[in-house]
Amino acid sequence: EKRFAIVCEQNEEVIKWLRPAAKQFNLFYGNGQRYEPDFVVETENIIYLIETKKANAMNDSDVLEKAKAALIYCKNATKYNLKNGGKVWKYILLPHDSVQENMTFEYLVKQYEYNKE
């Protein structure tokens, strides 16, 4: 997570980013469990919900359930925003070992955008 924060700080395409506060998003998965993504990043045209996970946990059922909930959230937020002059939302699921400080934000989001139904 620290390396990803450095990438966000060093890349001009990132307008602003934050680590959401507890209960900032009403995202739920599984049996009503709360999901709090690691980062929210805004660029000129897109807002990203971003989760970093250990590479060996990327296919864990818990991670996939959270990703499914985040994808639904992004689709609903996008639908609302596009009707009201806002931005598209996308979900990014990053394996922890894929992030290096010398990478661009754009490269990472293109490589790890999650769009599985």
Tab-separated table of C-alpha atoms in Angstrom:
chain	number	residue	atom	x	y	z
A	1	GLU	CA	0.000	0.000	0.000
A	2	LYS	CA	2.849	2.366	0.749
A	3	ARG	CA	4.365	1.859	-2.701
A	4	PHE	CA	1.014	2.488	-4.339
A	5	ALA	CA	0.590	5.731	-2.369
A	6	ILE	CA	4.010	6.814	-3.668
A	7	VAL	CA	2.902	6.035	-7.243
A	8	CYS	CA	-0.178	8.211	-6.703
A	9	GLU	CA	1.906	11.082	-5.348
A	10	GLN	CA	4.445	10.933	-8.174
A	11	ASN	CA	2.068	10.727	-11.139
A	12	GLU	CA	0.591	13.874	-12.668
A	13	GLU	CA	-2.512	12.082	-13.973
A	14	VAL	CA	-3.674	11.636	-10.358
A	15	ILE	CA	-5.642	14.724	-9.325
A	16	LYS	CA	-6.262	13.496	-5.784
A	17	TRP	CA	-6.332	10.278	-3.825
A	18	LEU	CA	-7.384	9.158	-0.381
A	19	ARG	CA	-7.601	6.219	1.931
A	20	PRO	CA	-11.302	6.005	2.776
A	21	ALA	CA	-12.371	6.374	6.370
A	22	ALA	CA	-14.169	3.526	8.069
A	23	LYS	CA	-17.799	3.328	6.910
A	24	GLN	CA	-17.231	6.015	4.252
A	25	PHE	CA	-18.649	3.714	1.580
A	26	ASN	CA	-21.775	1.603	1.859
A	27	LEU	CA	-20.223	-1.436	0.238
A	28	PHE	CA	-21.291	-4.857	1.460
A	29	TYR	CA	-20.434	-8.386	0.360
A	30	GLY	CA	-21.203	-11.940	1.374
A	31	ASN	CA	-23.607	-12.020	4.297
A	32	GLY	CA	-23.742	-8.272	4.827
A	33	GLN	CA	-20.097	-7.810	5.713
A	34	ARG	CA	-18.745	-4.290	5.198
A	35	TYR	CA	-16.070	-3.790	2.561
A	36	GLU	CA	-13.757	-0.790	2.753
A	37	PRO	CA	-11.488	-0.360	-0.281
A	38	ASP	CA	-7.867	0.665	0.249
A	39	PHE	CA	-7.829	3.711	-2.031
A	40	VAL	CA	-10.005	6.074	-4.026
A	41	VAL	CA	-8.133	7.866	-6.806
A	42	GLU	CA	-9.440	10.589	-9.080
A	43	THR	CA	-8.067	11.393	-12.520
A	44	GLU	CA	-9.348	13.770	-15.177
A	45	ASN	CA	-12.031	11.389	-16.464
A	46	ILE	CA	-12.272	8.495	-14.003
A	47	ILE	CA	-12.621	7.766	-10.292
A	48	TYR	CA	-11.058	4.480	-9.206
A	49	LEU	CA	-11.806	2.239	-6.247
A	50	ILE	CA	-8.563	0.372	-5.670
A	51	GLU	CA	-7.785	-2.664	-3.560
A	52	THR	CA	-4.307	-4.053	-3.000
A	53	LYS	CA	-4.017	-7.697	-2.017
A	54	LYS	CA	-1.281	-10.226	-1.475
A	55	ALA	CA	-0.562	-11.870	-4.797
A	56	ASN	CA	-1.315	-15.339	-3.415
A	57	ALA	CA	-4.746	-14.180	-2.180
A	58	MET	CA	-6.064	-12.748	-5.455
A	59	ASN	CA	-8.377	-15.711	-6.066
A	60	ASP	CA	-9.579	-16.176	-2.492
A	61	SER	CA	-13.359	-16.297	-2.258
A	62	ASP	CA	-13.384	-13.336	0.156
A	63	VAL	CA	-11.374	-11.185	-2.275
A	64	LEU	CA	-13.578	-12.161	-5.217
A	65	GLU	CA	-16.774	-11.398	-3.265
A	66	LYS	CA	-15.430	-7.954	-2.365
A	67	ALA	CA	-14.468	-7.362	-5.995
A	68	LYS	CA	-17.954	-8.317	-7.146
A	69	ALA	CA	-19.516	-5.862	-4.672
A	70	ALA	CA	-17.097	-3.108	-5.717
A	71	LEU	CA	-17.844	-3.703	-9.389
A	72	ILE	CA	-21.579	-3.325	-8.748
A	73	TYR	CA	-20.906	-0.142	-6.786
A	74	CYS	CA	-18.791	1.269	-9.633
A	75	LYS	CA	-21.449	0.431	-12.225
A	76	ASN	CA	-24.171	2.129	-10.165
A	77	ALA	CA	-21.999	5.177	-9.413
A	78	THR	CA	-21.100	5.476	-13.096
A	79	LYS	CA	-24.730	5.264	-14.165
A	80	TYR	CA	-25.691	8.015	-11.727
A	81	ASN	CA	-22.682	10.204	-12.521
A	82	LEU	CA	-23.117	10.036	-16.278
A	83	LYS	CA	-26.705	11.235	-15.902
A	84	ASN	CA	-25.511	14.092	-13.698
A	85	GLY	CA	-22.307	15.301	-15.353
A	86	GLY	CA	-19.922	13.215	-13.244
A	87	LYS	CA	-17.161	10.730	-13.918
A	88	VAL	CA	-16.968	7.023	-14.653
A	89	TRP	CA	-15.982	4.756	-11.746
A	90	LYS	CA	-13.716	1.720	-12.182
A	91	TYR	CA	-12.472	-0.989	-9.839
A	92	ILE	CA	-8.815	-1.983	-9.721
A	93	LEU	CA	-7.580	-5.120	-7.951
A	94	LEU	CA	-3.801	-4.921	-7.549
A	95	PRO	CA	-1.538	-7.781	-6.511
A	96	HIS	CA	0.836	-6.293	-3.939
A	97	ASP	CA	3.973	-7.443	-5.691
A	98	SER	CA	2.996	-5.772	-8.973
A	99	VAL	CA	3.453	-2.240	-7.638
A	100	GLN	CA	6.837	-0.581	-7.993
A	101	GLU	CA	7.565	3.054	-7.205
A	102	ASN	CA	8.839	3.773	-10.717
A	103	MET	CA	5.569	2.698	-12.404
A	104	THR	CA	2.939	5.031	-13.728
A	105	PHE	CA	-0.545	5.064	-12.323
A	106	GLU	CA	-1.943	4.684	-15.844
A	107	TYR	CA	0.062	1.493	-16.427
A	108	LEU	CA	-1.196	-0.102	-13.216
A	109	VAL	CA	-4.856	0.649	-13.805
A	110	LYS	CA	-4.713	-0.590	-17.391
A	111	GLN	CA	-3.092	-3.843	-16.262
A	112	TYR	CA	-5.349	-4.572	-13.281
A	113	GLU	CA	-8.796	-3.174	-14.015
A	114	TYR	CA	-11.278	-5.698	-12.671
A	115	ASN	CA	-14.278	-6.212	-14.913
A	116	LYS	CA	-15.308	-9.805	-14.366
A	117	GLU	CA	-19.039	-10.345	-14.065
